[in-house]
Short mmCIF file of C-alpha atoms and ligand atoms in Angstrom, two decimals:
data_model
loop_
_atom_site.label_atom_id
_atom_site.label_comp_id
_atom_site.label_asym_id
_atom_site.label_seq_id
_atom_site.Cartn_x
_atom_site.Cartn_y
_atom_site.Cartn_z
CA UNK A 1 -104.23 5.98 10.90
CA UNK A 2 -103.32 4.61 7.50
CA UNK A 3 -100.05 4.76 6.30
CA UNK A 4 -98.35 4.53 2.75
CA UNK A 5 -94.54 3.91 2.60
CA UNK A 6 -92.84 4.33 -0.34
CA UNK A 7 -89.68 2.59 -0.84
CA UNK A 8 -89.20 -0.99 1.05
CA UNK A 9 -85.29 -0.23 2.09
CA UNK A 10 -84.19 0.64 5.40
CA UNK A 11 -85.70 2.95 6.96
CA UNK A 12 -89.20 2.79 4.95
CA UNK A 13 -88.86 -1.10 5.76
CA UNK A 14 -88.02 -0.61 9.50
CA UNK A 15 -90.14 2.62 10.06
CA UNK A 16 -93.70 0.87 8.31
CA UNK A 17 -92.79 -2.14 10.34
CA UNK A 18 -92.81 0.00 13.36
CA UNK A 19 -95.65 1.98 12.63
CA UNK A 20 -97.81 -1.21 12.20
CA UNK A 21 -96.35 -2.81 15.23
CA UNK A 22 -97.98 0.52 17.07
CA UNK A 23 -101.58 0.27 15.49
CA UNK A 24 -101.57 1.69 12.50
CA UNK A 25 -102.63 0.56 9.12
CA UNK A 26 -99.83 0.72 6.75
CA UNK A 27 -98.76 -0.42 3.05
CA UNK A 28 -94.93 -0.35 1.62
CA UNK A 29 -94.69 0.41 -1.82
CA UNK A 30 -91.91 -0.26 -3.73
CA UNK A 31 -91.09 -0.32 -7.49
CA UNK A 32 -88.60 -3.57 -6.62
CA UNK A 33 -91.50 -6.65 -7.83
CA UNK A 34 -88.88 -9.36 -6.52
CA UNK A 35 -88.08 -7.47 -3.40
CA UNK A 36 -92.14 -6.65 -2.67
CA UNK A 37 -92.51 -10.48 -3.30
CA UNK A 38 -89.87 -11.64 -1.05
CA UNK A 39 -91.38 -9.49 1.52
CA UNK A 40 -94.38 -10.84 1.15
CA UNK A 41 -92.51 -14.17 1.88
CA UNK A 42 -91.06 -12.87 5.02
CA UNK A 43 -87.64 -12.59 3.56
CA UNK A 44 -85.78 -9.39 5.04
CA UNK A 45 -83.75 -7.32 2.08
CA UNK A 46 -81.40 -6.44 4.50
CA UNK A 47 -80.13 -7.91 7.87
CA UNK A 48 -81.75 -6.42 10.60
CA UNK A 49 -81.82 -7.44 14.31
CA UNK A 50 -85.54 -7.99 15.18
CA UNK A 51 -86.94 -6.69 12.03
CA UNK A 52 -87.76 -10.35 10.32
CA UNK A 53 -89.93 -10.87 13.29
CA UNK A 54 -91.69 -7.40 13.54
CA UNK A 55 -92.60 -7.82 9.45
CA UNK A 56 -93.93 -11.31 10.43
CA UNK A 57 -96.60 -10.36 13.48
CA UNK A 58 -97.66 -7.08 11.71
CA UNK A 59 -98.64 -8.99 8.03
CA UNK A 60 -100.20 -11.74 10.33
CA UNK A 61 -101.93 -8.99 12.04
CA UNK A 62 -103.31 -7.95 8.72
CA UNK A 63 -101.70 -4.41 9.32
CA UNK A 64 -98.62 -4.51 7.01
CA UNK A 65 -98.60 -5.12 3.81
CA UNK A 66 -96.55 -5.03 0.53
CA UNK A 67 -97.61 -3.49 -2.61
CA UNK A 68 -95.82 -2.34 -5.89
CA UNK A 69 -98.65 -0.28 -7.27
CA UNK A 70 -98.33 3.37 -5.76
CA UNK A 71 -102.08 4.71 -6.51
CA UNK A 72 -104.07 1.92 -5.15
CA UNK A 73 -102.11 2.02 -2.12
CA UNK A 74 -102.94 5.37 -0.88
CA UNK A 75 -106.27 4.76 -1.30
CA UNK A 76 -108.12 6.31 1.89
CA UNK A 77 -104.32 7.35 3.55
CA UNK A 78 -104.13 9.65 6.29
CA UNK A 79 -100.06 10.27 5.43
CA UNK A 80 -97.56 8.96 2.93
CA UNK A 81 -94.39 8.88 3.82
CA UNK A 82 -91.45 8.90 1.01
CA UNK A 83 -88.51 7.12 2.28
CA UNK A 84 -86.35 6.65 -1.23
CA UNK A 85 -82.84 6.66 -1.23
CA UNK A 86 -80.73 9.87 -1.56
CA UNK A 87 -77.11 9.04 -2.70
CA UNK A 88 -74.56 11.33 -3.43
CA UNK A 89 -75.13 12.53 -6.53
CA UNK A 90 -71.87 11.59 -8.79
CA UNK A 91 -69.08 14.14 -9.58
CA UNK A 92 -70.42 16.56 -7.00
CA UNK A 93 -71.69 15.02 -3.80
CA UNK A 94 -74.59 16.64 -3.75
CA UNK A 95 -77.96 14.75 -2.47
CA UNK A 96 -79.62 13.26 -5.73
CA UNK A 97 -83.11 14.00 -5.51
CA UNK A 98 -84.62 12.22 -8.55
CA UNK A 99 -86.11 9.46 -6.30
CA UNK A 100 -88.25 11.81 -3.90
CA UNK A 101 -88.94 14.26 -6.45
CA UNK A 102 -89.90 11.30 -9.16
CA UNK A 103 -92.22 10.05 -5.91
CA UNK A 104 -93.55 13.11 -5.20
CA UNK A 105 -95.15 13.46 -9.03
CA UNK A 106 -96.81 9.85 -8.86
CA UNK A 107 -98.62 10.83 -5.17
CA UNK A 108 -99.81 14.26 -7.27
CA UNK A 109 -101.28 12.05 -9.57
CA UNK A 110 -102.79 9.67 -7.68
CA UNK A 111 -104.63 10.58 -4.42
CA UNK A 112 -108.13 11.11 -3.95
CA UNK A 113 -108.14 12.66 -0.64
CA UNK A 114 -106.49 15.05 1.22
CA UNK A 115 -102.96 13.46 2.74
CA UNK A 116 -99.83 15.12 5.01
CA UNK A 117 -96.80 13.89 2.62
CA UNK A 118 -93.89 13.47 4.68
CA UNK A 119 -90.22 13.19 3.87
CA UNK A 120 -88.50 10.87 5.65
CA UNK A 121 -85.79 10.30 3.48
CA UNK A 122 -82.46 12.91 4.23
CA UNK A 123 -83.27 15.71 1.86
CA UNK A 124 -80.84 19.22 1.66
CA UNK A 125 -82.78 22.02 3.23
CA UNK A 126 -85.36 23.79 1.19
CA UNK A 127 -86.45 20.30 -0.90
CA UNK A 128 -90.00 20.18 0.88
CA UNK A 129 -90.62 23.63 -0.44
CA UNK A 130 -89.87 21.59 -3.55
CA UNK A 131 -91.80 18.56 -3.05
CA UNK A 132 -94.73 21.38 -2.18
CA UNK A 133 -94.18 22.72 -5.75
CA UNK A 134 -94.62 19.54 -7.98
CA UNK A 135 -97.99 18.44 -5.59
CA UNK A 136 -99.41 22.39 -6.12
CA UNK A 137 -98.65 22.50 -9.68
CA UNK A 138 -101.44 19.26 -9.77
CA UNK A 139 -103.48 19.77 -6.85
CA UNK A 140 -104.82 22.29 -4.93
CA UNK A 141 -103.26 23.81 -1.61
CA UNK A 142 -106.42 22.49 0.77
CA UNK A 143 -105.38 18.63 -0.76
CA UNK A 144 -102.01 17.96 1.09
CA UNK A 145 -99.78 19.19 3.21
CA UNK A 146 -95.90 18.66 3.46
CA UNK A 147 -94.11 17.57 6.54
CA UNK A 148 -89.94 16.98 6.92
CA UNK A 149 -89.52 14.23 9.35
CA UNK A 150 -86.23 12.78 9.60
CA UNK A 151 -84.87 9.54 11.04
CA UNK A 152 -81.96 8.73 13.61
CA UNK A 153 -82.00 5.41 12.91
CA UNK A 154 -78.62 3.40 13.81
CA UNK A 155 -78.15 0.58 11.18
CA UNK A 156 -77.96 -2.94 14.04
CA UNK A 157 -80.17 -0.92 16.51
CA UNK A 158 -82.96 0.41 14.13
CA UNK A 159 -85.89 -0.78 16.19
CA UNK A 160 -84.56 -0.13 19.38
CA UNK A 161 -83.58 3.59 18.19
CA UNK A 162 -87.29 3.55 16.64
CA UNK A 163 -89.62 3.06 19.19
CA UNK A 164 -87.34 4.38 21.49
CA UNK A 165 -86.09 7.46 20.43
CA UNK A 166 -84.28 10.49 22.14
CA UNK A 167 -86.80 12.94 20.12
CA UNK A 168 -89.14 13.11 16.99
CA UNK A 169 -88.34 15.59 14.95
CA UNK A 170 -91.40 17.44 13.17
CA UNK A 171 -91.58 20.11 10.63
CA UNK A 172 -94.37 21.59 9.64
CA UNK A 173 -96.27 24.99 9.84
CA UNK A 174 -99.61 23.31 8.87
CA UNK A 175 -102.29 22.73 12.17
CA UNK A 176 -103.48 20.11 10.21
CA UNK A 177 -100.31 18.00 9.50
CA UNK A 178 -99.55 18.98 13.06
CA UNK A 179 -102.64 16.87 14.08
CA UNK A 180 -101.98 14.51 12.19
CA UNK A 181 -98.19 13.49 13.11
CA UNK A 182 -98.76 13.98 16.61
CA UNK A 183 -101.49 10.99 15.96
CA UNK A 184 -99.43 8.38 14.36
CA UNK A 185 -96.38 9.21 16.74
CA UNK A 186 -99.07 8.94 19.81
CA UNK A 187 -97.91 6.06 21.01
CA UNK A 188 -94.64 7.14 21.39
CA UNK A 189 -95.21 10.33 23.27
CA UNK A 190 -97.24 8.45 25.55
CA UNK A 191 -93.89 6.82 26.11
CA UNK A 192 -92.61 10.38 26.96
CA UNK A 193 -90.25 10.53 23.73
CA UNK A 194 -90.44 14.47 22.96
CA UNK A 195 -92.00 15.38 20.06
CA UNK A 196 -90.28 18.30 18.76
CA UNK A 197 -92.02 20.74 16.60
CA UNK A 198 -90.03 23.42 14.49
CA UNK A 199 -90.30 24.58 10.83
CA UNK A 200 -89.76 22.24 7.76
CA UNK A 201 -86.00 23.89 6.89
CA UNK A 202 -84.69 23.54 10.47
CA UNK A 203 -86.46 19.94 10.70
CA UNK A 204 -84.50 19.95 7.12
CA UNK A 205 -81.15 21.06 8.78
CA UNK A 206 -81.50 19.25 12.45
CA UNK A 207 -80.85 16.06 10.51
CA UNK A 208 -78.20 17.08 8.55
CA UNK A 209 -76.33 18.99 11.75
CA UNK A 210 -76.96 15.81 13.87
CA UNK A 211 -75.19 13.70 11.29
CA UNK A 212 -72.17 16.41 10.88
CA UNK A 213 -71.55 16.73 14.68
CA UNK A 214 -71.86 13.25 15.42
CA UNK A 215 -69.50 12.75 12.87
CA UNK A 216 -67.12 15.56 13.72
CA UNK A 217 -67.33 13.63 17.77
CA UNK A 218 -65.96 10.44 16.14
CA UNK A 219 -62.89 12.29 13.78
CA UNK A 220 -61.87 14.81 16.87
CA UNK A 221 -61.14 11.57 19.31
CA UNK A 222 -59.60 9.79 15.98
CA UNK A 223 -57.17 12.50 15.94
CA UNK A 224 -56.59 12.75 19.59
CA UNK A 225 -55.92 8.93 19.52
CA UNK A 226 -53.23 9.88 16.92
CA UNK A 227 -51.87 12.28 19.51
CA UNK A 228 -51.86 9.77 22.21
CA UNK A 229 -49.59 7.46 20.55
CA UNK A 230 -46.75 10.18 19.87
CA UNK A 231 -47.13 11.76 23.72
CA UNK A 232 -47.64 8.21 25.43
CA UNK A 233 -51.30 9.17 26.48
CA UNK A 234 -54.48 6.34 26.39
CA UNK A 235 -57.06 7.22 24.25
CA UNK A 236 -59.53 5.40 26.01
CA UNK A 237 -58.95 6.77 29.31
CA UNK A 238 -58.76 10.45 27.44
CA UNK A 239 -62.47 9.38 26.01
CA UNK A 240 -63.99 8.56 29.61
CA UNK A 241 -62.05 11.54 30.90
CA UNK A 242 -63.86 13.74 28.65
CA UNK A 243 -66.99 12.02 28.27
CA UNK A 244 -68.17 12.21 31.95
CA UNK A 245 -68.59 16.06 31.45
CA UNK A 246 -72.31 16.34 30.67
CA UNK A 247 -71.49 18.78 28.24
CA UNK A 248 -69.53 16.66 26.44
CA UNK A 249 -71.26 13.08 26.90
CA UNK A 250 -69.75 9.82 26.84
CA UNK A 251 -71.20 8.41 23.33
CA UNK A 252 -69.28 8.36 19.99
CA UNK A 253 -65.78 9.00 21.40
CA UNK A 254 -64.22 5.90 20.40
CA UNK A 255 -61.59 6.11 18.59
CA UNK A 256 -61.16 3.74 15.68
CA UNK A 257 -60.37 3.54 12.10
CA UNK A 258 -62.91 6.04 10.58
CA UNK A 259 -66.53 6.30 10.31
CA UNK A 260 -68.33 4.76 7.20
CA UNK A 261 -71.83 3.69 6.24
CA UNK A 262 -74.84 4.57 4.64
CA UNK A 263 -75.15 7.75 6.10
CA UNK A 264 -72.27 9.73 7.59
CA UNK A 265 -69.89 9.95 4.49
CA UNK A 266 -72.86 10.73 2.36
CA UNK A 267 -74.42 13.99 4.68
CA UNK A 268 -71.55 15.14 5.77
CA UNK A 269 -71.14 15.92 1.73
CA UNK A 270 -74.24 17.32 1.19
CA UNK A 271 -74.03 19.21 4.13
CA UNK A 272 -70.71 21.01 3.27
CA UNK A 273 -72.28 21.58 -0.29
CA UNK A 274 -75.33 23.45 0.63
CA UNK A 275 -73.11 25.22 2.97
CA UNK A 276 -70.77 26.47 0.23
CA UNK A 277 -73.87 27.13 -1.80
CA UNK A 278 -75.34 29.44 0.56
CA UNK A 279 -71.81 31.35 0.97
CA UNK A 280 -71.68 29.68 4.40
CA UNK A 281 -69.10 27.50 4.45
CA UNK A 282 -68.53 24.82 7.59
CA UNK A 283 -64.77 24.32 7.64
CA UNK A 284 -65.18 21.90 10.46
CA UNK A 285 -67.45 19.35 8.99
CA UNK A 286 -64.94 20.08 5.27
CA UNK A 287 -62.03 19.26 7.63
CA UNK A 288 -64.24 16.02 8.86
CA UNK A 289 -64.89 14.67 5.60
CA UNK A 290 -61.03 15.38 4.93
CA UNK A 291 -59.59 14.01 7.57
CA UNK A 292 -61.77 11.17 8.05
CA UNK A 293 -61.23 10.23 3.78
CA UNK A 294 -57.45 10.09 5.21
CA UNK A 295 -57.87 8.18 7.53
CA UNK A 296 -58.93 4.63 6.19
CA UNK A 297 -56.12 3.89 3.98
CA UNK A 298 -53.67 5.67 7.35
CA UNK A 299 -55.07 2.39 8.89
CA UNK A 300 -53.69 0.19 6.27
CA UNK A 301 -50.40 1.91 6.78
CA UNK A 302 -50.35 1.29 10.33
CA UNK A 303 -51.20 -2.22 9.78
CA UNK A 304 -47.64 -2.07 7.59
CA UNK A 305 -46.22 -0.43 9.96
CA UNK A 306 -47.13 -3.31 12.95
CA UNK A 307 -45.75 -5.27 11.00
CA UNK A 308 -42.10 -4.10 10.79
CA UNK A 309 -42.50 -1.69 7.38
CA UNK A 310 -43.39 -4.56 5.02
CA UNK A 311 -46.66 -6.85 4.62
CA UNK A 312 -44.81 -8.28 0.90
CA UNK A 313 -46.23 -11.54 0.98
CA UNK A 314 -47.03 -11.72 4.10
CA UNK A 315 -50.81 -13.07 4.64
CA UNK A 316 -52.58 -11.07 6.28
CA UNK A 317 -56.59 -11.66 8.36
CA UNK A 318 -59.25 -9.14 8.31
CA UNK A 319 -61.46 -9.71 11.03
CA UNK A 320 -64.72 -8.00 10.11
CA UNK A 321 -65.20 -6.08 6.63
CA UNK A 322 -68.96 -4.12 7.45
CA UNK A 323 -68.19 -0.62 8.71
CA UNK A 324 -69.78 -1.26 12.03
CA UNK A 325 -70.98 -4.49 13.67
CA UNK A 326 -75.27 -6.15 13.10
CA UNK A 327 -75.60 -5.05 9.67
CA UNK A 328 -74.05 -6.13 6.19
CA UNK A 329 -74.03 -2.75 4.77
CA UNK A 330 -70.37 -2.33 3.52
CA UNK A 331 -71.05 1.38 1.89
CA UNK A 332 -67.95 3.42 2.93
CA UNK A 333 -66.34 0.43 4.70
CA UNK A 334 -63.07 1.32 6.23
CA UNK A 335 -62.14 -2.29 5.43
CA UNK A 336 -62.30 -1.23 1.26
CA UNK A 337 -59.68 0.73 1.96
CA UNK A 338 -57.52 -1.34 4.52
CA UNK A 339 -57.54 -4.33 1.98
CA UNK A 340 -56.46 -2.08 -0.96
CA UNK A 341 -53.51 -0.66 0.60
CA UNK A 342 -52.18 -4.13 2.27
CA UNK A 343 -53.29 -5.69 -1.52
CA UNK A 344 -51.00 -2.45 -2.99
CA UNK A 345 -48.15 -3.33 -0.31
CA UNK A 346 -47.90 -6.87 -1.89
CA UNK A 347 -50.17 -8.84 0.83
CA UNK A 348 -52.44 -11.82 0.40
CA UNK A 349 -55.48 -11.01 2.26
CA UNK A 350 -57.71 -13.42 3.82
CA UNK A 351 -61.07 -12.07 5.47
CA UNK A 352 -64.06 -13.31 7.89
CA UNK A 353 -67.40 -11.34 8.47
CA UNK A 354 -70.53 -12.96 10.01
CA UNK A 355 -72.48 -10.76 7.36
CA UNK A 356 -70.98 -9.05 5.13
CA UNK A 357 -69.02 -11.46 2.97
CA UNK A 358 -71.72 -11.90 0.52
CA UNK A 359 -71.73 -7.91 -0.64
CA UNK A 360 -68.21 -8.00 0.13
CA UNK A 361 -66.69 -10.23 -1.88
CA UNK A 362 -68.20 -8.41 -5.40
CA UNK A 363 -66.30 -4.94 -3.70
CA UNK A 364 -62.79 -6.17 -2.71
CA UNK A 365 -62.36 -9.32 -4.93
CA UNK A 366 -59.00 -9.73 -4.37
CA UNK A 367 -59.92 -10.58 -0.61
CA UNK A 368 -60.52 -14.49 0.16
CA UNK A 369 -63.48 -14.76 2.19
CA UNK A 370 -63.47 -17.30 4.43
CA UNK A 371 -65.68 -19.15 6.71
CA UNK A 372 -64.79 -18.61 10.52
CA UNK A 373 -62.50 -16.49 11.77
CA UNK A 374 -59.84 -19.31 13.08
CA UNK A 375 -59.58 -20.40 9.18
CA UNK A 376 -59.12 -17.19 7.80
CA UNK A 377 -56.01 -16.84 10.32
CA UNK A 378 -54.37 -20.24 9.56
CA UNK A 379 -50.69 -19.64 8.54
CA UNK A 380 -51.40 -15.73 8.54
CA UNK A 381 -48.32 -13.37 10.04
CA UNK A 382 -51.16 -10.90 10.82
CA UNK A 383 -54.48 -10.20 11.94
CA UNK A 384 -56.07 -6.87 12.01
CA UNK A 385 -59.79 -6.78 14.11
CA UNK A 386 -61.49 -3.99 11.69
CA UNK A 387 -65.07 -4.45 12.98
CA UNK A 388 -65.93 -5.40 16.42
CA UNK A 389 -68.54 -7.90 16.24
CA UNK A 390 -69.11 -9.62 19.19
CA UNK A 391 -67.73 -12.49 17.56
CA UNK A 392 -64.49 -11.42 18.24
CA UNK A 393 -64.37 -9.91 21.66
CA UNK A 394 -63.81 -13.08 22.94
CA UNK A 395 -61.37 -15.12 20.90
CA UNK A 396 -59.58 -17.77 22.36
CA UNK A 397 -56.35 -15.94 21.76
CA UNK A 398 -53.87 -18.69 22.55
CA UNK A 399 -55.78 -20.93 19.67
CA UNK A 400 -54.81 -18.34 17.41
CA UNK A 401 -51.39 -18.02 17.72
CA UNK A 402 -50.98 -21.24 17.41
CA UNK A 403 -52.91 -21.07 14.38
CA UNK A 404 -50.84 -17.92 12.90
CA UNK A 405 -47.49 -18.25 11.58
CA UNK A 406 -46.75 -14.82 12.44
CA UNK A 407 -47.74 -12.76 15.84
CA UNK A 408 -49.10 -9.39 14.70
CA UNK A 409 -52.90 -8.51 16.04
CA UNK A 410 -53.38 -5.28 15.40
CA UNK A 411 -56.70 -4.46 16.87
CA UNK A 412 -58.30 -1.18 15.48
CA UNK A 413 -61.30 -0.99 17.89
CA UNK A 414 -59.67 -1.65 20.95
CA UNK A 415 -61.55 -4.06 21.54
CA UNK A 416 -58.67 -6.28 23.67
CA UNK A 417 -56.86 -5.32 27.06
CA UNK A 418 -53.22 -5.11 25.99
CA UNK A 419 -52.56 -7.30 28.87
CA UNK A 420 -54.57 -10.18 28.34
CA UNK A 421 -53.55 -10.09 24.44
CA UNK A 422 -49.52 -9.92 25.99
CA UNK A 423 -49.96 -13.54 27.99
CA UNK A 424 -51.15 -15.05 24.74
CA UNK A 425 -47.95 -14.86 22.73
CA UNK A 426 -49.13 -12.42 20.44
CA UNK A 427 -47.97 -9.18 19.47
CA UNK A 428 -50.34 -6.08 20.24
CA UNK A 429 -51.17 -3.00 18.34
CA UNK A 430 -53.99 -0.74 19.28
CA UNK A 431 -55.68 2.68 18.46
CA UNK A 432 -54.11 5.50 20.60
CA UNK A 433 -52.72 3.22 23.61
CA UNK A 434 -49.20 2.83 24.12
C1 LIG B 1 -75.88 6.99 11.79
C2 LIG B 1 -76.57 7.82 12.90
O1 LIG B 1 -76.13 7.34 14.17
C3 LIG B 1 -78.07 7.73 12.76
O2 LIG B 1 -78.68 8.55 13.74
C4 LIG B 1 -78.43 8.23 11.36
O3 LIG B 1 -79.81 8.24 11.15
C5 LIG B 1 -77.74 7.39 10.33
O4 LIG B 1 -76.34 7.43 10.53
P1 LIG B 1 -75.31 4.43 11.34
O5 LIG B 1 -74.61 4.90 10.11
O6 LIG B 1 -76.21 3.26 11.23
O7 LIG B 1 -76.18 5.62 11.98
O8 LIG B 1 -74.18 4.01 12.39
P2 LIG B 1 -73.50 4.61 13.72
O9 LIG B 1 -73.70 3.63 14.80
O10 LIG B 1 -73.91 5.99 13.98
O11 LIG B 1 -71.95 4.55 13.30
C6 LIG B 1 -71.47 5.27 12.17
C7 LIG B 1 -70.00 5.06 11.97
O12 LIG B 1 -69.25 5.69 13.00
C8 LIG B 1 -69.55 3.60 11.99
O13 LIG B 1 -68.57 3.43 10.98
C9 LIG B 1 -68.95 3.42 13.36
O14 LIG B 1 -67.96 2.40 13.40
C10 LIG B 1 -68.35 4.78 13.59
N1 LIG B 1 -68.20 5.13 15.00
C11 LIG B 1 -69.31 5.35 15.79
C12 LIG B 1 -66.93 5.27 15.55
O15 LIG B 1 -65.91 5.07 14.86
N2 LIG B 1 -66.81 5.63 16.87
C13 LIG B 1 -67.88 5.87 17.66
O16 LIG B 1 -67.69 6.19 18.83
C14 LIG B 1 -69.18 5.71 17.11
#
């Protein structure tokens, strides 16, 4: 098969990689000349586990390449896939379409053969039907046909969750298309991933209702952690005791200082919005996105709190500023919001992250970045583990209380037996344990 990709960010990037790695034939297009040419150079736009690697084999291979030029590219494709960002548009938080819909006019004017056109990107329910508008209004009905196929990649595991995944999602009510996806995704159903077929608004609204209840998993134990630390309960040990119920499942209950990232904050928005659109309103995921908004600057209080109701001039570590560990993505960081309100409290704030420093530093510029975690704690009363890269499972914890001149570690992922941390010297403060 022969692909077109059009944008080069994360999930275009990872999924053409992937689909190239399997066989096919594919080009990612971009509008981004310095980011096409880097590419071309083998340097990754974003950090990615494995993909640097992937990119390298397939363009070798002579089935991946990088293009700018949209109409030359899907010369002779079989499917084009538009994987543009969707941010939240601003002063509403609804999806901001411009960049698929803007996409979707330059494929009407440029193919020369009949293609499948699949969205990739997260799109609101009904914006196919869209997308199927703008091509018709150019093209006639027998030239394309439009598919909603939507991604569960992780950000840190994106390969893994790509050519390993718990289920492709595919929505379409055209045979054709239908032949066509289950082609390029062949190799993967050969692998016995489930290839699930359903119409393009459910496909549409799976994504968006995986998103919201994964999200709604991670706030429910959040609160419950909350709870254990007024009745004397263990979060952790509330999490396993929960999460061995098959219903339930053990994944996504830990508890921690709020979700963030590219995607969660973002859909959970949209998602409430076409909800209260459609007279349908989802308290829970409204009381998600509420609680969970709360939550991130309730961590910086707690970190005030560890440290006996006042952080004025104390100096104070952030270990880890990306919202989640093998990526440098700090969109909807906890950590923004953990610096501000020690910075508001009167703290000097010192930070390490084995990524994320470079984007971070232009966000929270108050923060000094620093180079290893062991410098950023010298002469600091406090240190407060925000993301748990592996980095820092394993400190040598007696090295840095010597290093500290106070003997606060508040650890918001849990990531430390309260035990070990107590033979250290150091003073302990966790997320729903005692
Ligand atoms: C998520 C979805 O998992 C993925 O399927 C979708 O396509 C995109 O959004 P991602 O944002 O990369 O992926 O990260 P994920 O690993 O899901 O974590 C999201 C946030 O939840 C992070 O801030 C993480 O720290 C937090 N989280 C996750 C918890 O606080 N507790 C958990 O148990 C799991």
């Amino acid at each position: 098969m022969k692909i077109a990709m059009i944008g080069a960010g994360y999930v275009g990037l990872v999924s053409g990689a992937c689909f190239a790695d399997f066989g096919h034939e594919v080009v990612c297009v971009d509008k981004d000349a310095s980011k096409i040419e880097k590419l071309r150079q083998n340097v990754m736009p974003i950090y990615e586990p494995g993909l640097a690697s992937i990119v390298k084999r397939n363009v070798e291979g002579e089935r991946l390449s990088f293009s700018t030029e949209l109409a030359e590219s899907l010369e002779g494709c079989d499917a084009v896939f538009i994987a543009v960002g969707t941010p939240s548009r601003r002063g509403d938080g609804h999806a901001d379409l411009s960049y698929v819909y803007a996409a979707t006019e330059e494929i009407a004017e440029s193919i020369t053969k009949p293609i499948v056109v699949v969205t990739k990107s997260t799109v609101p329910v009904g914006t196919g039907d869209e997308v199927e508008l703008i091509l018709s209004k150019k093209l006639n009905s027998d030239q394309f046909a439009v598919v909603s196929n939507p991604e569960f990649l992780r950000e840190g595991a994106a390969i893994d969750d790509f050519k390993r995944p718990d289920r492709i999602v595919i929505g379409t009510e055209d045979d054709r298309a239908r032949a066509v996806m289950s082609e390029i995704y062949r190799p993967l159903f050969l692998n016995e991933s489930p290839l699930l077929f359903t119409g393009r608004r459910t496909a549409e609204l799976i994504k968006y209702a995986a998103n919201a209840f994964l999200a709604t998993k991670i706030t429910f134990i959040n609160e419950i952690s909350d709870l254990c630390e007024k009745v004397g309960a263990d979060v952790q040990e509330v999490s396993r005791g929960i999460g061995l119920d098959n219903r339930i499942g053990a994944k996504f209950l830990h508890a921690g200082p709020g979700y963030g990232g590219s995607c969660f904050p973002k859909d959970t928005l949209a998602l409430m919005k076409t909800a209260q659109d459609n007279e349908s309103p989802l308290r829970i995921v409204e009381a998600v996105v509420q609680v969970n908004d709360q939550r991130k600057r309730a961590m910086g209080r707690k970190v005030i709190q560890a440290m006996s109701g006042s952080v004025r001039d104390k100096k104070i570590a952030l270990f880890g500023l990306t919202f989640k560990p093998n990526t440098d993505d700090m969109r909807d960081a906890p950590s923004i919001a953990i610096a501000q309100t020690l910075i508001d409290a009167g703290a000097n704030v010192t930070a390490y992250d084995p990524e994320g420093m470079e984007l971070a530093k232009d966000i929270m510029p108050a923060v000094e970045m620093m180079e290893s975690s062991y410098q950023a704690a010298t002469e600091a009363d406090g240190v407060v583990i925000v993301t748990e890269w592996d980095a820092f499972r394993a400190l040598d914890l007696k090295k840095l209380s010597g290093l500290m001149t106070g003997k606060a570690l508040i650890d918001l992922r849990n990531i430390y037996d309260p035990q070990d941390v107590a033979k250290s010297g150091l003073e302990y403060t966790s997320v729903g344990r005692a």
